[in-house]
mmCIF file with all atom_site columns, C-alpha atoms and ligand atoms in Angstrom:
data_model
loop_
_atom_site.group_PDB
_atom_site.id
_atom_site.type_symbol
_atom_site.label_atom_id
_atom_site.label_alt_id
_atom_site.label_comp_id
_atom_site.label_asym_id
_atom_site.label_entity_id
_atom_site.label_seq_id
_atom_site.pdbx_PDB_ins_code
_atom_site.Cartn_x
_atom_site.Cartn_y
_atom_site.Cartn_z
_atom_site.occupancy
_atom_site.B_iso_or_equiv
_atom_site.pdbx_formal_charge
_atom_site.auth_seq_id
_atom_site.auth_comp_id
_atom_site.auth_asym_id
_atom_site.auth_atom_id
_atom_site.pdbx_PDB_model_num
ATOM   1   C CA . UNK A 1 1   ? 49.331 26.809 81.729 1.00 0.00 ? 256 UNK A CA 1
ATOM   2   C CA . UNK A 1 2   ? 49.188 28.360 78.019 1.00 0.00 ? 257 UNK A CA 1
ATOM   3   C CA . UNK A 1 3   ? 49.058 26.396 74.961 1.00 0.00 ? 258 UNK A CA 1
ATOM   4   C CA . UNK A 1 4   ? 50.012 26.665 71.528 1.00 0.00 ? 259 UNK A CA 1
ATOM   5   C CA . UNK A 1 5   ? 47.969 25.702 68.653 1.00 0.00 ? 260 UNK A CA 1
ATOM   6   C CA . UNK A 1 6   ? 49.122 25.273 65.007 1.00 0.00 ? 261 UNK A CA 1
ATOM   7   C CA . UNK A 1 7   ? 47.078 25.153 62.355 1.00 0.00 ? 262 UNK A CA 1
ATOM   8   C CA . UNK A 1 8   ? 48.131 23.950 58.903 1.00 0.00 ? 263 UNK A CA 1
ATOM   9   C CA . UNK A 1 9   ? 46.210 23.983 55.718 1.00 0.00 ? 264 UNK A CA 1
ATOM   10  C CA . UNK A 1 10  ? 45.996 21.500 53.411 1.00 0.00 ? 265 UNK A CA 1
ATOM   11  C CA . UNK A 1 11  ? 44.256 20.748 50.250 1.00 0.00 ? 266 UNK A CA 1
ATOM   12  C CA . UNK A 1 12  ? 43.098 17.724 48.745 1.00 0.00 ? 267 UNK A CA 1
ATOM   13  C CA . UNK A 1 13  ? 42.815 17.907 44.898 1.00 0.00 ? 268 UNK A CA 1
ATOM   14  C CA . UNK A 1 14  ? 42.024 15.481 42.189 1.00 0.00 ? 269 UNK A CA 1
ATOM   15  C CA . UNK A 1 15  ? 44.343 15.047 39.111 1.00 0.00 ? 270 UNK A CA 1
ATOM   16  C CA . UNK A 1 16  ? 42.297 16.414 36.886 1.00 0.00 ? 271 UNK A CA 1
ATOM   17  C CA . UNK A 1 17  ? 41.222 19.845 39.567 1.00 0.00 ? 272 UNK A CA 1
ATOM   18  C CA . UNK A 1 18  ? 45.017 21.082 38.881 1.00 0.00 ? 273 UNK A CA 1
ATOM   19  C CA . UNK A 1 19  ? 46.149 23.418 36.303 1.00 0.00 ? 274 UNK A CA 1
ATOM   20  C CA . UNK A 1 20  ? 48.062 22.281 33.797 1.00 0.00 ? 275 UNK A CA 1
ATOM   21  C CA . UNK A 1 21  ? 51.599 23.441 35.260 1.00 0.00 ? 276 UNK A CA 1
ATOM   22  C CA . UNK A 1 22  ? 50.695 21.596 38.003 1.00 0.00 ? 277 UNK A CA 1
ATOM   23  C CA . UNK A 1 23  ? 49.733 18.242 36.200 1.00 0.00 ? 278 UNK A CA 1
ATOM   24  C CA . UNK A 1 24  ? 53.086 17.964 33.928 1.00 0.00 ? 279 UNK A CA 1
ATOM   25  C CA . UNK A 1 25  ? 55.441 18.636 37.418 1.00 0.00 ? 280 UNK A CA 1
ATOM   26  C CA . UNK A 1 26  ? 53.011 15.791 38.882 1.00 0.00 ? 281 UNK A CA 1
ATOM   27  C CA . UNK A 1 27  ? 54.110 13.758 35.483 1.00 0.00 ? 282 UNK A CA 1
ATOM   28  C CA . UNK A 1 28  ? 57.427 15.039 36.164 1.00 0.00 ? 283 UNK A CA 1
ATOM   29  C CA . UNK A 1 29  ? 57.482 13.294 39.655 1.00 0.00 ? 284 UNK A CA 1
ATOM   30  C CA . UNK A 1 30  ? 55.751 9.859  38.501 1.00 0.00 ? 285 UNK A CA 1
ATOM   31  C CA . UNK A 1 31  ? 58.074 9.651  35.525 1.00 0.00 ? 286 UNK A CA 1
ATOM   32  C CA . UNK A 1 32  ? 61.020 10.190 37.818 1.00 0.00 ? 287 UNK A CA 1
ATOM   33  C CA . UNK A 1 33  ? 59.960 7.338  40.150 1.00 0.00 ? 288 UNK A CA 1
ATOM   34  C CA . UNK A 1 34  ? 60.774 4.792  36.809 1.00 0.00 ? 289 UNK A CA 1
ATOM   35  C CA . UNK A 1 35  ? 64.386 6.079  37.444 1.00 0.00 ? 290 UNK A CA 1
ATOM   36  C CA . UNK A 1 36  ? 64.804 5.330  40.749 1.00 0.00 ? 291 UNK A CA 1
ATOM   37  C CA . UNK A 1 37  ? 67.667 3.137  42.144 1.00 0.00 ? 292 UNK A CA 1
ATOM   38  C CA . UNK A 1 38  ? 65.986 1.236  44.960 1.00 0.00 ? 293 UNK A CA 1
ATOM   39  C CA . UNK A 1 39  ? 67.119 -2.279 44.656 1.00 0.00 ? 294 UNK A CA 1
ATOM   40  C CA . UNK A 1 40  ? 66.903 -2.798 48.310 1.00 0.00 ? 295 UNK A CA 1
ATOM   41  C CA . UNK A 1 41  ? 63.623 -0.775 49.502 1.00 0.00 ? 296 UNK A CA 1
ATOM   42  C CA . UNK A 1 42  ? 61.493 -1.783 46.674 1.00 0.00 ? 297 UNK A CA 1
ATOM   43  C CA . UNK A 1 43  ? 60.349 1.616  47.234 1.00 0.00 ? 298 UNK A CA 1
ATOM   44  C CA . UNK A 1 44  ? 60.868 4.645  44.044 1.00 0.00 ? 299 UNK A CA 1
ATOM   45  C CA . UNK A 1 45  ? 60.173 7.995  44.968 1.00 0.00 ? 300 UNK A CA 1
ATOM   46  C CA . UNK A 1 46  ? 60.391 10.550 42.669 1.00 0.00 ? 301 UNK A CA 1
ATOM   47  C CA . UNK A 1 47  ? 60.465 14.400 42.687 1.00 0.00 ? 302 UNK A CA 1
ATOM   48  C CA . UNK A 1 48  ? 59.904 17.413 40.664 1.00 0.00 ? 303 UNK A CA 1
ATOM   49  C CA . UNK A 1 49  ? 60.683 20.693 41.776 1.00 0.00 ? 304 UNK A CA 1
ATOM   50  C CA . UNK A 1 50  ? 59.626 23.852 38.889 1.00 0.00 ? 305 UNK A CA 1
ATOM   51  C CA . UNK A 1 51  ? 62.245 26.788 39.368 1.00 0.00 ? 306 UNK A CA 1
ATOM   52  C CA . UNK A 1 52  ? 61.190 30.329 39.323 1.00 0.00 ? 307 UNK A CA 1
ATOM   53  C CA . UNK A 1 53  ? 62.289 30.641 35.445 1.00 0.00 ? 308 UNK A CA 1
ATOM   54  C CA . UNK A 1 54  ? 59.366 27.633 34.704 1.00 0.00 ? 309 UNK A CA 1
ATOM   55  C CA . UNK A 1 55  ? 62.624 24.800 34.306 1.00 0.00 ? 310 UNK A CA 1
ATOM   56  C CA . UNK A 1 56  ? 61.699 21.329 36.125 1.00 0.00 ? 311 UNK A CA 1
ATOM   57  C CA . UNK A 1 57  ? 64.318 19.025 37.409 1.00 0.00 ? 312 UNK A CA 1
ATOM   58  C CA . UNK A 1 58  ? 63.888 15.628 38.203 1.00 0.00 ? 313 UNK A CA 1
ATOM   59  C CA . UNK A 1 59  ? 65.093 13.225 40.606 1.00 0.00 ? 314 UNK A CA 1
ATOM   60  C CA . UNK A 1 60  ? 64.409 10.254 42.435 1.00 0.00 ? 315 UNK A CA 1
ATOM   61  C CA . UNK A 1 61  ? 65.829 7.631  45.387 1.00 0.00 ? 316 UNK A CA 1
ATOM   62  C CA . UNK A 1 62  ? 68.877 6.580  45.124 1.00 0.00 ? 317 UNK A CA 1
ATOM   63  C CA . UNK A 1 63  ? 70.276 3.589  47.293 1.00 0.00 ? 318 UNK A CA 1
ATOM   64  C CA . UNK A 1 64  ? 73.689 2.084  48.248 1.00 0.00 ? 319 UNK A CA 1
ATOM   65  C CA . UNK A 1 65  ? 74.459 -1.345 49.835 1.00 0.00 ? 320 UNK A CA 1
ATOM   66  C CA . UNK A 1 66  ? 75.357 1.361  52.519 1.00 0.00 ? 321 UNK A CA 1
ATOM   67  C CA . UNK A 1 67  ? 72.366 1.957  53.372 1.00 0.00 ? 322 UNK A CA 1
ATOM   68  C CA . UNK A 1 68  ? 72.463 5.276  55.014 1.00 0.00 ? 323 UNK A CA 1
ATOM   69  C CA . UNK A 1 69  ? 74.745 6.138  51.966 1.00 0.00 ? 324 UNK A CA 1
ATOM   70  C CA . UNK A 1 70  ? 71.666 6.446  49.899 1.00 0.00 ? 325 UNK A CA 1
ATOM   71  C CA . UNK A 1 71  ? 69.193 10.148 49.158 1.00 0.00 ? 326 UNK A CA 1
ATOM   72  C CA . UNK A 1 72  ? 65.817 10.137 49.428 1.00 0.00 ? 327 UNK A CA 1
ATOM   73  C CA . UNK A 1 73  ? 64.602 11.486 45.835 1.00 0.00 ? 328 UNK A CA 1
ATOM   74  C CA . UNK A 1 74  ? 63.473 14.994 47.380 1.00 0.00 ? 329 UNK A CA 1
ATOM   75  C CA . UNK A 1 75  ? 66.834 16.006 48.432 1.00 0.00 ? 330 UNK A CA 1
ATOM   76  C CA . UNK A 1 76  ? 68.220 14.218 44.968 1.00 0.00 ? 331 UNK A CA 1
ATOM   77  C CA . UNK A 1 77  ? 65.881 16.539 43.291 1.00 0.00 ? 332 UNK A CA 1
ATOM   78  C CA . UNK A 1 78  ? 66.758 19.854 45.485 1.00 0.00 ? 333 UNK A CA 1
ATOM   79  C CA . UNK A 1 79  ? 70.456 19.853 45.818 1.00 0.00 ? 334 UNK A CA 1
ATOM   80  C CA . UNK A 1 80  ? 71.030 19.248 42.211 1.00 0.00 ? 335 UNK A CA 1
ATOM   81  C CA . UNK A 1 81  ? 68.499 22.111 41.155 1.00 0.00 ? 336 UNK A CA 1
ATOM   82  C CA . UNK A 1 82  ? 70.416 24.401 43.582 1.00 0.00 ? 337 UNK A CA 1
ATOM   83  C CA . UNK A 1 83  ? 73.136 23.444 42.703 1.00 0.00 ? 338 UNK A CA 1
ATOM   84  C CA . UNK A 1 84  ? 72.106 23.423 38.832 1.00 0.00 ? 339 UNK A CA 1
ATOM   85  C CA . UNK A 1 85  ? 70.091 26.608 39.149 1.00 0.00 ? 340 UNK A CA 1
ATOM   86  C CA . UNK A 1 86  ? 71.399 28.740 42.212 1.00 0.00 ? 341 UNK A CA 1
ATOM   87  C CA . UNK A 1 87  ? 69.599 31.915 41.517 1.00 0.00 ? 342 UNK A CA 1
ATOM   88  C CA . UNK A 1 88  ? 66.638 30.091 40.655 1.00 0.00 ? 343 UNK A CA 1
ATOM   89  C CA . UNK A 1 89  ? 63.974 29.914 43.806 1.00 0.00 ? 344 UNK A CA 1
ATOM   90  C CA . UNK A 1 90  ? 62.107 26.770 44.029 1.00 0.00 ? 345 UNK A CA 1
ATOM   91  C CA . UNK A 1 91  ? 58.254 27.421 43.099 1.00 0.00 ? 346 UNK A CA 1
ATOM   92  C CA . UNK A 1 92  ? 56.782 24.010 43.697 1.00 0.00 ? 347 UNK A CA 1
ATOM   93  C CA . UNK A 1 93  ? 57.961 20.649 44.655 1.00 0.00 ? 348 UNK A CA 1
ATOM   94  C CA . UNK A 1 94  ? 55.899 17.749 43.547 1.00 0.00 ? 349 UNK A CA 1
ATOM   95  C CA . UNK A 1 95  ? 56.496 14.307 44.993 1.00 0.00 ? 350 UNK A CA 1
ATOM   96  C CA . UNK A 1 96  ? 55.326 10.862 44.005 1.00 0.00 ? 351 UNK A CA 1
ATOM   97  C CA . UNK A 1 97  ? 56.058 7.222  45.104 1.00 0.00 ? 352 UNK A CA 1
ATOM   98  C CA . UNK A 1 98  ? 55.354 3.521  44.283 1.00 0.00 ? 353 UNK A CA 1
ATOM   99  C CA . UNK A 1 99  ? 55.264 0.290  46.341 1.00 0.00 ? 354 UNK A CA 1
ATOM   100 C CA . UNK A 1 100 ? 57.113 -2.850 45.591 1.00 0.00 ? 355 UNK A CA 1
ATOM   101 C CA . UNK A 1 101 ? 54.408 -4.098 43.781 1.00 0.00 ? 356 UNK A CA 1
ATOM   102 C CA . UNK A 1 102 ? 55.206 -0.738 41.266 1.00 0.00 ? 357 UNK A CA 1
ATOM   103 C CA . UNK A 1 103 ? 51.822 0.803  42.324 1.00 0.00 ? 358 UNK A CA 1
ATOM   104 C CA . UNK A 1 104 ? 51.644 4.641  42.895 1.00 0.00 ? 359 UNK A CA 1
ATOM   105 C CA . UNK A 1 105 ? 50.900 4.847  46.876 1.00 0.00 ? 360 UNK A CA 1
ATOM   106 C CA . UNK A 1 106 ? 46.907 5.555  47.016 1.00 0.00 ? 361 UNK A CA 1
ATOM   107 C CA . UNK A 1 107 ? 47.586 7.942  49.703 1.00 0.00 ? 362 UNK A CA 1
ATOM   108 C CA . UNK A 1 108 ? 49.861 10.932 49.380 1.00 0.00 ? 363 UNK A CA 1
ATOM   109 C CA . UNK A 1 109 ? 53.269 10.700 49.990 1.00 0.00 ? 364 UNK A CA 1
ATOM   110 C CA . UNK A 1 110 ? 55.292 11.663 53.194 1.00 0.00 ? 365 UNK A CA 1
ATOM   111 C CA . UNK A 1 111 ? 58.569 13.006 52.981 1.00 0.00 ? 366 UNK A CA 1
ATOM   112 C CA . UNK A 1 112 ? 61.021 12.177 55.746 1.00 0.00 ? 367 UNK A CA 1
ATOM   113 C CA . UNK A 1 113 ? 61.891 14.500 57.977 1.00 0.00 ? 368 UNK A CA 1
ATOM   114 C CA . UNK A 1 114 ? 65.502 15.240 57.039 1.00 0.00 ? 369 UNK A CA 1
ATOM   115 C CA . UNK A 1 115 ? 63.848 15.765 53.205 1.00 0.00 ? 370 UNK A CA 1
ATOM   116 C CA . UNK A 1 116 ? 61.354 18.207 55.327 1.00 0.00 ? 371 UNK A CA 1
ATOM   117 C CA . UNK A 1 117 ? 64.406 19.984 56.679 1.00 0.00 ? 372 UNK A CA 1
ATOM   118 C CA . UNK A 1 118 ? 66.472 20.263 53.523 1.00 0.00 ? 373 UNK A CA 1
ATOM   119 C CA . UNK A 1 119 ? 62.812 21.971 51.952 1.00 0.00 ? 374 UNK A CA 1
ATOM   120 C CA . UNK A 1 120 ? 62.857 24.444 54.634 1.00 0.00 ? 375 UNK A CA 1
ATOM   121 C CA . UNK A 1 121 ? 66.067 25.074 54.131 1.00 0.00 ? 376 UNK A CA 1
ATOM   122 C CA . UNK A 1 122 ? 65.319 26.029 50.079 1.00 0.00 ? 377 UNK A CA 1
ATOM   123 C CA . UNK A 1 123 ? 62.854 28.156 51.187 1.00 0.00 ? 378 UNK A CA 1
ATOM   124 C CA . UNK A 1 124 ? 64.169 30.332 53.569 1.00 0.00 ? 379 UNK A CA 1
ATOM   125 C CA . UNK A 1 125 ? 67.267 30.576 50.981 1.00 0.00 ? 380 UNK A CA 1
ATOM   126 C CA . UNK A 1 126 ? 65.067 32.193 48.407 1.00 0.00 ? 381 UNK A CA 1
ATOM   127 C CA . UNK A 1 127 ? 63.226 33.994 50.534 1.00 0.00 ? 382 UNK A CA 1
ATOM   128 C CA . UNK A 1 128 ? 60.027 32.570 48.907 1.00 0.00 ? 383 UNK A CA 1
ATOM   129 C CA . UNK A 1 129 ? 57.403 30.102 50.380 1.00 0.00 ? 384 UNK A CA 1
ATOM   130 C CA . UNK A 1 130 ? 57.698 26.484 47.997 1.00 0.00 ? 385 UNK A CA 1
ATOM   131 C CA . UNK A 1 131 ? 54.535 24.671 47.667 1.00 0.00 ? 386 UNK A CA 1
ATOM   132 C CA . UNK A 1 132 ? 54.506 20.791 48.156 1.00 0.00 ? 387 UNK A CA 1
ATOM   133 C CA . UNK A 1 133 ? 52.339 18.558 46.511 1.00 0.00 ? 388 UNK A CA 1
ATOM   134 C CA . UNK A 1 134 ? 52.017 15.258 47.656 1.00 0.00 ? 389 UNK A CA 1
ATOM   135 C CA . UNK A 1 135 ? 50.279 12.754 45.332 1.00 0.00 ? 390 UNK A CA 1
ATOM   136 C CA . UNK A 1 136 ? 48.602 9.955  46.230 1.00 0.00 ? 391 UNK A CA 1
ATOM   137 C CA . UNK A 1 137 ? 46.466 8.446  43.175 1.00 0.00 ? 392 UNK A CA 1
ATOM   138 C CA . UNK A 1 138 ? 43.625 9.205  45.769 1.00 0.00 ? 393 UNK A CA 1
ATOM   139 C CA . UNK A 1 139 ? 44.116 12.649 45.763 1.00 0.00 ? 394 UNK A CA 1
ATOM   140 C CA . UNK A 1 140 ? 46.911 15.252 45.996 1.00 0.00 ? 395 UNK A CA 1
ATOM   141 C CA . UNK A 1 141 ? 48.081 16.990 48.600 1.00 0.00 ? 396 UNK A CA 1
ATOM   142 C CA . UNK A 1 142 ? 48.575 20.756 48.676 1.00 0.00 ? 397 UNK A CA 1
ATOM   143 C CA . UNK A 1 143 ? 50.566 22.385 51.099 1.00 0.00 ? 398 UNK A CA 1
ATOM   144 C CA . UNK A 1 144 ? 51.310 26.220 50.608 1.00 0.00 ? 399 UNK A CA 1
ATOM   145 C CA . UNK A 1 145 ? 54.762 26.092 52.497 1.00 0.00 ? 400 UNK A CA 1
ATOM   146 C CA . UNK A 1 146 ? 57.399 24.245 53.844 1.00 0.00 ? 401 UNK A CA 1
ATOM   147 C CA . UNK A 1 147 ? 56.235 25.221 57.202 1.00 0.00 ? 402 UNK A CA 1
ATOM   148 C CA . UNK A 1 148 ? 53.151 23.689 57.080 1.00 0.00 ? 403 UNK A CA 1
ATOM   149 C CA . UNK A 1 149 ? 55.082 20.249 57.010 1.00 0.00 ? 404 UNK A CA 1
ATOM   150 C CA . UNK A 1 150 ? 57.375 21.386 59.826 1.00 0.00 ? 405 UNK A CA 1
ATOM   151 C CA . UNK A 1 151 ? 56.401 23.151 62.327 1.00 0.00 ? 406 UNK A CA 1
ATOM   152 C CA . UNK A 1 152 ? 58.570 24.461 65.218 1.00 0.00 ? 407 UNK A CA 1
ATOM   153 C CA . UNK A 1 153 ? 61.484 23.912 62.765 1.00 0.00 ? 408 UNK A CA 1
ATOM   154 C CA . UNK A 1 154 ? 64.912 24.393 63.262 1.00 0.00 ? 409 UNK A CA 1
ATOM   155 C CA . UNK A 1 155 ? 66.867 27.170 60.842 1.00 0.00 ? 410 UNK A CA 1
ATOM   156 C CA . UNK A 1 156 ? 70.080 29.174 61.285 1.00 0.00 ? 411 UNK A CA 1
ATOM   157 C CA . UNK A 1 157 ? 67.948 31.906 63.348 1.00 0.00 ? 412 UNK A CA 1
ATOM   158 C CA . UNK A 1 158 ? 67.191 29.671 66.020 1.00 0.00 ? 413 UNK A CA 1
ATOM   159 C CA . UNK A 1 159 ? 71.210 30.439 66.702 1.00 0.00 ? 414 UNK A CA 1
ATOM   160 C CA . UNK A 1 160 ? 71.255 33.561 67.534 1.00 0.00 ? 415 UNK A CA 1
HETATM 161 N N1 . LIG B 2 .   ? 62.458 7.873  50.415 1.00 0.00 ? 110 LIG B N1 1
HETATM 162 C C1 . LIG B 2 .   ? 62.429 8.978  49.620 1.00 0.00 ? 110 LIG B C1 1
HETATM 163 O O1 . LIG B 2 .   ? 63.045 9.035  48.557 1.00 0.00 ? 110 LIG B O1 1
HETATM 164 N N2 . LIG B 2 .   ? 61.699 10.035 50.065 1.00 0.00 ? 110 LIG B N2 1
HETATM 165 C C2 . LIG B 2 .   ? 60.973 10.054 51.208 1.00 0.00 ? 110 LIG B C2 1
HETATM 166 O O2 . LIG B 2 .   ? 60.439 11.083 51.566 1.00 0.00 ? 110 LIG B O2 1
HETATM 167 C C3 . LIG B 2 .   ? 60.836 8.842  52.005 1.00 0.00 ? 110 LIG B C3 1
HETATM 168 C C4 . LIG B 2 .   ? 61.773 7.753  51.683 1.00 0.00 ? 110 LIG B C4 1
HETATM 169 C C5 . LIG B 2 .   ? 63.255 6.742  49.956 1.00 0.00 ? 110 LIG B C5 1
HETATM 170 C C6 . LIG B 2 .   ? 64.494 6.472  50.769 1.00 0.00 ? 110 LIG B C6 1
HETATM 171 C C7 . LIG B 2 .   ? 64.710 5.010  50.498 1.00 0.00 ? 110 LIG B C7 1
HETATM 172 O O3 . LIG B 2 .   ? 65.421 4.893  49.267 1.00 0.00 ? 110 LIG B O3 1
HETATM 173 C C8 . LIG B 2 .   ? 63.318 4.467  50.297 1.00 0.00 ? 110 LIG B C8 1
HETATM 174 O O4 . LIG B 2 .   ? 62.491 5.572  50.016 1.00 0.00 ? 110 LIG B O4 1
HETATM 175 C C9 . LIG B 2 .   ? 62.767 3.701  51.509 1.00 0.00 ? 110 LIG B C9 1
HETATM 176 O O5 . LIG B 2 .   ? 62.856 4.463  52.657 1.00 0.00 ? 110 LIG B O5 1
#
């Protein structure tokens, strides 16, 4: 029998360990989890993704009394800066989220997995790895690549 093992590499940072691009996309993402429609959840995610050119576009959740008519505020945030920006690659993604009780989650993040797919997706587009960071008020998750957060992923050359 063989095995396979996959190592990912993650960072934990504090706030204030970031540079300062990195703290106003984290701003970005916090800020854009006040403009999240979640009226059912109780849950506001936002997103910030900074484009090649140094833009940042915002987005967070957005819900429907249909539920699975709703977006998760990482595919929000990436679909309308592709579709916004299409020559612009995606540098970093930063993603915050607060509880019903409107606290930031303590703990970094998690994006869904069809969020993680739609990422993988942006990156293999551009051709460029996009970083992820995950806050938590805790610390902050780095993650160098889309990869990292999906392993054995599915893409367009698992077709041929
Ligand atoms: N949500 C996101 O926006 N991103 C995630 O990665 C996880 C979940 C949203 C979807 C829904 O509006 C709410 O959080 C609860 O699942």
């Amino acid at each position: 029998m063989k095995g396979l093992n996959i190592h990912i590499d993650i960072r934990i940072l504090q706030y204030e360990e970031l540079d300062a691009t990195d703290r106003e996309l984290i701003d970005a993402a916090r800020e854009a989890t006040f403009r999240s429609y979640s009226p059912y959840s109780h849950f506001s995610v936002g997103a910030a993704a900074r484009l090649a050119d140094g833009t940042i576009v915002c987005g967070s959740n957005q819900e429907n009394a249909a539920y699975p008519s709703g977006l998760c505020a990482e595919r929000t945030t990436l679909f309308y800066a592709n579709s916004r920006y299409p020559d612009q690659a995606v540098k970093t993604l930063a993603i915050a989220a607060r509880n019903e009780r409107g606290e930031f989650l303590e703990s970094p993040i998690p994006p869904c997995g069809a969020c993680r797919q739609v990422m993988l997706e942006t990156e293999t587009r551009y051709n460029q790895a996009m970083r992820i960071l995950l806050y938590g008020s805790n610390g902050i998750y780095e993650v160098k690549k889309v990869g990292d957060l999906l392993p054995l992923s599915f893409d367009a050359s698992a077709m041929q």
